[in-house]
PDB file of N, CA and C in Angstrom:
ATOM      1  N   UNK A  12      -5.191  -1.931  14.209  1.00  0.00           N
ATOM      2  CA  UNK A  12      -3.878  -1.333  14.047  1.00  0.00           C
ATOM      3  C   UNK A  12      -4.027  -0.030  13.283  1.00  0.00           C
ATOM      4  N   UNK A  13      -2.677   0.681  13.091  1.00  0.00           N
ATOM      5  CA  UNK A  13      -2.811   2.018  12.547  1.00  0.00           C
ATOM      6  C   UNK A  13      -1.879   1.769  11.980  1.00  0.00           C
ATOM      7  N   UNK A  14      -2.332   3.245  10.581  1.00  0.00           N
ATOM      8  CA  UNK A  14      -1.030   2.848   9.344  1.00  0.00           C
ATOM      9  C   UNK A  14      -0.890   4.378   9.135  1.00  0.00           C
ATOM     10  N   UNK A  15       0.199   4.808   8.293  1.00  0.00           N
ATOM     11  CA  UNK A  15       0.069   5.997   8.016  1.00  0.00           C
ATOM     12  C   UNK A  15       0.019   5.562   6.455  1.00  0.00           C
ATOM     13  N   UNK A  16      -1.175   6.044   6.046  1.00  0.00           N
ATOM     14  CA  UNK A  16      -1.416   6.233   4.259  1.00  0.00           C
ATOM     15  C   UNK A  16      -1.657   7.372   3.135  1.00  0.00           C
ATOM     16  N   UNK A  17      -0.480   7.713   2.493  1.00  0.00           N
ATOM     17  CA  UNK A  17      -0.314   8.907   1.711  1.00  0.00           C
ATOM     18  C   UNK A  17      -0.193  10.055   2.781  1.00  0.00           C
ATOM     19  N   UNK A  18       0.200   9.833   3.942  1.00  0.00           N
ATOM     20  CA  UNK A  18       0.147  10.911   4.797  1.00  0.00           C
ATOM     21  C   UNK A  18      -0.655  11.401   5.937  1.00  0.00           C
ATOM     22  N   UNK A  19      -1.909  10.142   5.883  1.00  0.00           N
ATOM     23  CA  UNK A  19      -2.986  10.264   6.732  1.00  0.00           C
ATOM     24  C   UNK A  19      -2.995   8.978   7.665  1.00  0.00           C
ATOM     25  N   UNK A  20      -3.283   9.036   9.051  1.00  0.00           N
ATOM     26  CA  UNK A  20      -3.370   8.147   9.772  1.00  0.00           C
ATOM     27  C   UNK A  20      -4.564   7.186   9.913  1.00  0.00           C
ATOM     28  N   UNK A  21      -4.621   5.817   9.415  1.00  0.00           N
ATOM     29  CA  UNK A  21      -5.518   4.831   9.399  1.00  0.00           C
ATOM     30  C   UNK A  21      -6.074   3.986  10.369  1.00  0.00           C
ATOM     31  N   UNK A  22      -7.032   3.700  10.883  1.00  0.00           N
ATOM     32  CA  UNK A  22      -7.582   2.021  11.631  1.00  0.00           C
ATOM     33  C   UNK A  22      -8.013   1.433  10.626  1.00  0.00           C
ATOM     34  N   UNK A  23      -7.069   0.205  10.392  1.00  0.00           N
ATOM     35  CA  UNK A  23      -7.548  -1.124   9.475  1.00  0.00           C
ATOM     36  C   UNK A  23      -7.209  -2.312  10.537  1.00  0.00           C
ATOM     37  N   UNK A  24      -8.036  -3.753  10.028  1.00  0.00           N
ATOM     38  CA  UNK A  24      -7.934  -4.985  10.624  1.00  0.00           C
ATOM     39  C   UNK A  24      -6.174  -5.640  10.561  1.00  0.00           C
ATOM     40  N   UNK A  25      -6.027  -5.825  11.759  1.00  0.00           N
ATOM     41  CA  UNK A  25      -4.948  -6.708  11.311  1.00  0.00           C
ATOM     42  C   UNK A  25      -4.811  -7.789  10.193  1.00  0.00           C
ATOM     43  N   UNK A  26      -3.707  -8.401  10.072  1.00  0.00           N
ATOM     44  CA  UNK A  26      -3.493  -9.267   9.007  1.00  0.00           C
ATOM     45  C   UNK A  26      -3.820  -8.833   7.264  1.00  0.00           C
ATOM     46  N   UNK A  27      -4.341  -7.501   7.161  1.00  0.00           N
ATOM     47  CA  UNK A  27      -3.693  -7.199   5.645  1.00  0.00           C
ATOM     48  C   UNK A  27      -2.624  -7.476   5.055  1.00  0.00           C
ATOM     49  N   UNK A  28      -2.854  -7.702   3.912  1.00  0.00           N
ATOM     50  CA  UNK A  28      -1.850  -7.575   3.034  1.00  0.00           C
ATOM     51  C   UNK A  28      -1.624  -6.379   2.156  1.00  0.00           C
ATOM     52  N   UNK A  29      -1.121  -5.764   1.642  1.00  0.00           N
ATOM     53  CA  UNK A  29      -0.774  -4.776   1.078  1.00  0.00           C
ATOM     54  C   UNK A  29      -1.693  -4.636  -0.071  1.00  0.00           C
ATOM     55  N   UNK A  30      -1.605  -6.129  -1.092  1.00  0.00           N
ATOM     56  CA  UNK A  30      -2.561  -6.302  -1.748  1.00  0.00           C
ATOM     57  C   UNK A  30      -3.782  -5.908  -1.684  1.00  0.00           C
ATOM     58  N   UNK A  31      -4.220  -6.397  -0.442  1.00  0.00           N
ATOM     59  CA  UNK A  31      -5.285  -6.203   0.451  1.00  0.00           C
ATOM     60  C   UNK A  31      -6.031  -4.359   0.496  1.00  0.00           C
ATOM     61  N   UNK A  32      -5.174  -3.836   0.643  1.00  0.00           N
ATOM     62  CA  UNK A  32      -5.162  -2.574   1.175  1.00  0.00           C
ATOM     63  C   UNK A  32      -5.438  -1.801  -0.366  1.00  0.00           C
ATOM     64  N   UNK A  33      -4.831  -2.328  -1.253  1.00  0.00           N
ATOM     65  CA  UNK A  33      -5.049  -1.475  -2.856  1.00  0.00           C
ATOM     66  C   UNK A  33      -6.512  -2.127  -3.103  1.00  0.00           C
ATOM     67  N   UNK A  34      -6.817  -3.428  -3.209  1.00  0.00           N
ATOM     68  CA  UNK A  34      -8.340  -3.958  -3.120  1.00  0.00           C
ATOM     69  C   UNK A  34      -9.445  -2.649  -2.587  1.00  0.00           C
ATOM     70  N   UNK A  35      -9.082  -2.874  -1.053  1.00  0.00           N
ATOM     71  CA  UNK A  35     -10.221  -1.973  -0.078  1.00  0.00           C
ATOM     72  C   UNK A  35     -10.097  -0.579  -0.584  1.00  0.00           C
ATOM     73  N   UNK A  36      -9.120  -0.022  -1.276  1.00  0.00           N
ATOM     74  CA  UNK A  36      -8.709   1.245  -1.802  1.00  0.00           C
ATOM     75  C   UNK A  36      -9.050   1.624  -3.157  1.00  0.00           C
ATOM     76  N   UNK A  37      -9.517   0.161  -3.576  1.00  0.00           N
ATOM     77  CA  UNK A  37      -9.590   0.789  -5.112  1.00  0.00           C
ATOM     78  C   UNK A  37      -8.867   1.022  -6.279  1.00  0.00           C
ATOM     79  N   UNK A  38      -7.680   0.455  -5.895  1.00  0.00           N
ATOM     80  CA  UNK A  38      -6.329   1.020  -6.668  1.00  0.00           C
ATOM     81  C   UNK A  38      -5.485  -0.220  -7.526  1.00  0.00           C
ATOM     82  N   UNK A  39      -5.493  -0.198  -8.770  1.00  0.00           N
ATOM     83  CA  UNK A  39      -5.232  -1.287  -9.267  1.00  0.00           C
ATOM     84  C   UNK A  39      -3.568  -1.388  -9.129  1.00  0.00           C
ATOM     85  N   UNK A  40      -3.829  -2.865  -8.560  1.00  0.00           N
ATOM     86  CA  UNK A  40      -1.531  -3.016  -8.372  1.00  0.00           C
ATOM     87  C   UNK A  40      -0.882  -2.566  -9.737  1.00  0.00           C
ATOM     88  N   UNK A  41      -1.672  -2.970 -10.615  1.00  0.00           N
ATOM     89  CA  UNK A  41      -0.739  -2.167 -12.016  1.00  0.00           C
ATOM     90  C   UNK A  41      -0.278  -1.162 -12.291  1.00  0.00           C
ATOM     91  N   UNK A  42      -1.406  -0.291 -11.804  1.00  0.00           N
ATOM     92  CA  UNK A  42      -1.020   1.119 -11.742  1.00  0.00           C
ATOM     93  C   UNK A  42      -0.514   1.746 -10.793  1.00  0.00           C
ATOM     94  N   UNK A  43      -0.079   1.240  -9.660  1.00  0.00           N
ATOM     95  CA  UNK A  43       0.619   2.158  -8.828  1.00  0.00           C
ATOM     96  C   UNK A  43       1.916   1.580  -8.369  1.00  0.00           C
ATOM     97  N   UNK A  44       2.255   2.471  -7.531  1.00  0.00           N
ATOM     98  CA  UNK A  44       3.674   1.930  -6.882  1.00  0.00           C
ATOM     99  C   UNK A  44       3.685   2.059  -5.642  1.00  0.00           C
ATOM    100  N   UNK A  45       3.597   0.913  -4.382  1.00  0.00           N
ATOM    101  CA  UNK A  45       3.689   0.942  -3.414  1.00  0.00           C
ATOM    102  C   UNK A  45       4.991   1.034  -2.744  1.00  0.00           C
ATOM    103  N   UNK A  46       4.880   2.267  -1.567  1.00  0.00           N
ATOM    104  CA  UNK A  46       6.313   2.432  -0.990  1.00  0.00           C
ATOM    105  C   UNK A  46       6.369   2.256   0.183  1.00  0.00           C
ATOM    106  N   UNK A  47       6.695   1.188   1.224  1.00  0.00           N
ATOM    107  CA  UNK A  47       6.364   0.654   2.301  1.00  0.00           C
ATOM    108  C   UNK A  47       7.792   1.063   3.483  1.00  0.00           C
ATOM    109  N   UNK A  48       7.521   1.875   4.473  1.00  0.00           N
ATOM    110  CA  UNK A  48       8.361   2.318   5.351  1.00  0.00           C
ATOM    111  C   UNK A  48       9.644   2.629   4.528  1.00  0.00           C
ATOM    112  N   UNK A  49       9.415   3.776   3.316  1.00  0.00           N
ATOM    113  CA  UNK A  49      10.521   4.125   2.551  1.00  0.00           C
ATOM    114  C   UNK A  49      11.870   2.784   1.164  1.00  0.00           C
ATOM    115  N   UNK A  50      10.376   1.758   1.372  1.00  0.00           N
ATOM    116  CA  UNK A  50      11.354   0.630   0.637  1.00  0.00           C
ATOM    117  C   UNK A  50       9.777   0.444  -0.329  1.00  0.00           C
ATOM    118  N   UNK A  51      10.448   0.573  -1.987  1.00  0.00           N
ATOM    119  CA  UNK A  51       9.436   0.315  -2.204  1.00  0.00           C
ATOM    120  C   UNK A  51       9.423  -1.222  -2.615  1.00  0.00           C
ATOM    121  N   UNK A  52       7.979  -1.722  -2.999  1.00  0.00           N
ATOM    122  CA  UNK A  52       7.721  -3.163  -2.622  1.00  0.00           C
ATOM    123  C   UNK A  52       8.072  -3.702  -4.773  1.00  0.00           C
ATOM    124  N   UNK A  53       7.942  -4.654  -5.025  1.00  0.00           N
ATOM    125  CA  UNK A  53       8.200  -5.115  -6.399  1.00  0.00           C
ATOM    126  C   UNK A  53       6.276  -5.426  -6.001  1.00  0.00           C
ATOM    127  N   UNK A  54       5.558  -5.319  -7.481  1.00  0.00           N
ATOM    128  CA  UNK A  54       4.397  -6.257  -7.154  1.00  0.00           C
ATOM    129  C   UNK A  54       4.339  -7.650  -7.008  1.00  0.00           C
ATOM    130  N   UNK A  55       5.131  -8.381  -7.396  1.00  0.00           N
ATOM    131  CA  UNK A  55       4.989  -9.664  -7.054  1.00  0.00           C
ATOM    132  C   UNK A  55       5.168  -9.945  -5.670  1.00  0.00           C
ATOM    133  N   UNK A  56       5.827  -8.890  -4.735  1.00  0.00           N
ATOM    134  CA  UNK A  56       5.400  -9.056  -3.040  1.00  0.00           C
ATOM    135  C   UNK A  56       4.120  -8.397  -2.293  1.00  0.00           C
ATOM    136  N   UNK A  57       3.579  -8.108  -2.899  1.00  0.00           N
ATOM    137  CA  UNK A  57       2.181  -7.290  -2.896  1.00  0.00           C
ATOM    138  C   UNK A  57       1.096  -8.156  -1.886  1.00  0.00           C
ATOM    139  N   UNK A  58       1.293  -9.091  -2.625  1.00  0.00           N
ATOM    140  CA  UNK A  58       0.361 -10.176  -1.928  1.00  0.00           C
ATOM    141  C   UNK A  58       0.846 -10.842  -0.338  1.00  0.00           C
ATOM    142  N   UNK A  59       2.489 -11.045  -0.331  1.00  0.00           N
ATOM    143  CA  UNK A  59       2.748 -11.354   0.589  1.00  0.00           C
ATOM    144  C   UNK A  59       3.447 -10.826   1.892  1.00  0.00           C
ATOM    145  N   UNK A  60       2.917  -9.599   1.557  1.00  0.00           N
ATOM    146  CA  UNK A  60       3.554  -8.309   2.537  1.00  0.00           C
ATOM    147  C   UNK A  60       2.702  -7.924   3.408  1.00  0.00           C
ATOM    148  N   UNK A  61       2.785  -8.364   4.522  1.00  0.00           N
ATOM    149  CA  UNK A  61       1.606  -7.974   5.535  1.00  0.00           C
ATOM    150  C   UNK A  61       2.166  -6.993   6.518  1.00  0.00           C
ATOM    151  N   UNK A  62       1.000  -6.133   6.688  1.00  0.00           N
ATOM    152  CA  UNK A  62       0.875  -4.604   7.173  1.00  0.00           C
ATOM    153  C   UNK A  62       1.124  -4.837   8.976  1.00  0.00           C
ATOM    154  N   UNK A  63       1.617  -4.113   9.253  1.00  0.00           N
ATOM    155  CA  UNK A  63       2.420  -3.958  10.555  1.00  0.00           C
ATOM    156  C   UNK A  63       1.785  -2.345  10.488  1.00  0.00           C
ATOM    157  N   UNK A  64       1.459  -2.955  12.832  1.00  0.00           N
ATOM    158  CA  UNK A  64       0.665  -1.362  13.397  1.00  0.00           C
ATOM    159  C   UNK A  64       2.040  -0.369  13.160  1.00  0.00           C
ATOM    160  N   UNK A  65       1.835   1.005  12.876  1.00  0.00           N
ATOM    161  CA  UNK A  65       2.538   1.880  12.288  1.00  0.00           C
ATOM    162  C   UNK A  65       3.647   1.850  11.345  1.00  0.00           C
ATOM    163  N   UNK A  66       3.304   1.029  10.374  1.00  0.00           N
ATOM    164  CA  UNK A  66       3.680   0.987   9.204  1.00  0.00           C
ATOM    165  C   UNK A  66       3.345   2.273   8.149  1.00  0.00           C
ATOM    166  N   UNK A  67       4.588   2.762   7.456  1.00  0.00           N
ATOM    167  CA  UNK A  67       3.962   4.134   6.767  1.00  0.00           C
ATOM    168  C   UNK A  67       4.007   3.597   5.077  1.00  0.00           C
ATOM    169  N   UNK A  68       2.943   3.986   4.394  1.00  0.00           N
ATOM    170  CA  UNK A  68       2.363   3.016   3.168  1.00  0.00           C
ATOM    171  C   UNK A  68       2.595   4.805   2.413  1.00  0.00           C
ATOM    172  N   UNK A  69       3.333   4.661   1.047  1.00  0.00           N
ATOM    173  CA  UNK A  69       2.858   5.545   0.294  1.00  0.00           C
ATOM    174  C   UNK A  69       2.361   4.626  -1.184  1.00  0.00           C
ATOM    175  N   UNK A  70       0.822   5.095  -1.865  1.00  0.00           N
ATOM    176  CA  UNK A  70       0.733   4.680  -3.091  1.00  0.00           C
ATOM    177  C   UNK A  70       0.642   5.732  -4.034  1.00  0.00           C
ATOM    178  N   UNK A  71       1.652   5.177  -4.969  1.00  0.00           N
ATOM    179  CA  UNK A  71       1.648   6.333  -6.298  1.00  0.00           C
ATOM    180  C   UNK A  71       1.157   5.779  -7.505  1.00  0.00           C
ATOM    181  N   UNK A  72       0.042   6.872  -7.717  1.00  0.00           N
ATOM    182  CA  UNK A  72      -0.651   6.276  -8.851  1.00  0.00           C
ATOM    183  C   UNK A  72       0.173   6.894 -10.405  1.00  0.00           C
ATOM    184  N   UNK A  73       0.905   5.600 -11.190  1.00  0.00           N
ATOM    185  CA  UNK A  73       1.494   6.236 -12.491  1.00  0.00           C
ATOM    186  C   UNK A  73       0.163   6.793 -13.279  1.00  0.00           C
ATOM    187  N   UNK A  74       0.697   7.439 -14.141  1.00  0.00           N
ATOM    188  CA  UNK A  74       0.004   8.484 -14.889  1.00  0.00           C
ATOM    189  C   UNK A  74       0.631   8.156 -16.146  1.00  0.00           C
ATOM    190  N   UNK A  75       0.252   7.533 -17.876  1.00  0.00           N
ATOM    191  CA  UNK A  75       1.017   7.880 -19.085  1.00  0.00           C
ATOM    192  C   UNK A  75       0.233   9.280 -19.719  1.00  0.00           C
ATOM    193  N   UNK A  76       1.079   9.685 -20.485  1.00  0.00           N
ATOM    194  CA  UNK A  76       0.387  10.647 -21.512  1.00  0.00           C
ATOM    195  C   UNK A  76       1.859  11.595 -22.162  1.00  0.00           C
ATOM    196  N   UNK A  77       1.863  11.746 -23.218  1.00  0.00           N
ATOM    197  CA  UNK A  77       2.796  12.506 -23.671  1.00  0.00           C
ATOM    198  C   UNK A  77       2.959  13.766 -24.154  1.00  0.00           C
TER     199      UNK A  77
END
């Protein structure tokens, strides 16, 4: 399937999970904020949100510092 991620078009395996996708990415669920076809997700659905072919994924990585 294909995803669009941060703006770029993907081939990943079916049956991801979103979770899944920050894993293979590197990206800790704590720190970011996933925004899934313009809805963003709570993390506690992270795990149970599975990725659909042209699904558009944005992850935002928070940043602190003052």
């Amino acid at each position: 399937m294909k995803i669009q991620l941060n703006g770029e078009w993907r081939k990943l395996s079916q049956g991801i999970s979103v979770h899944q996708l920050l894993e293979d990415f590197g990206q800790d669920p704590r720190a970011v904020v996933v925004e899934l076809n313009r809805k963003i997700l709570g993390r506690e659905k992270l795990k149970n949100v599975y990725l659909r072919d042209k699904d558009v994924v944005e992850i935002v990585k928070l940043v602190g510092g003052g």
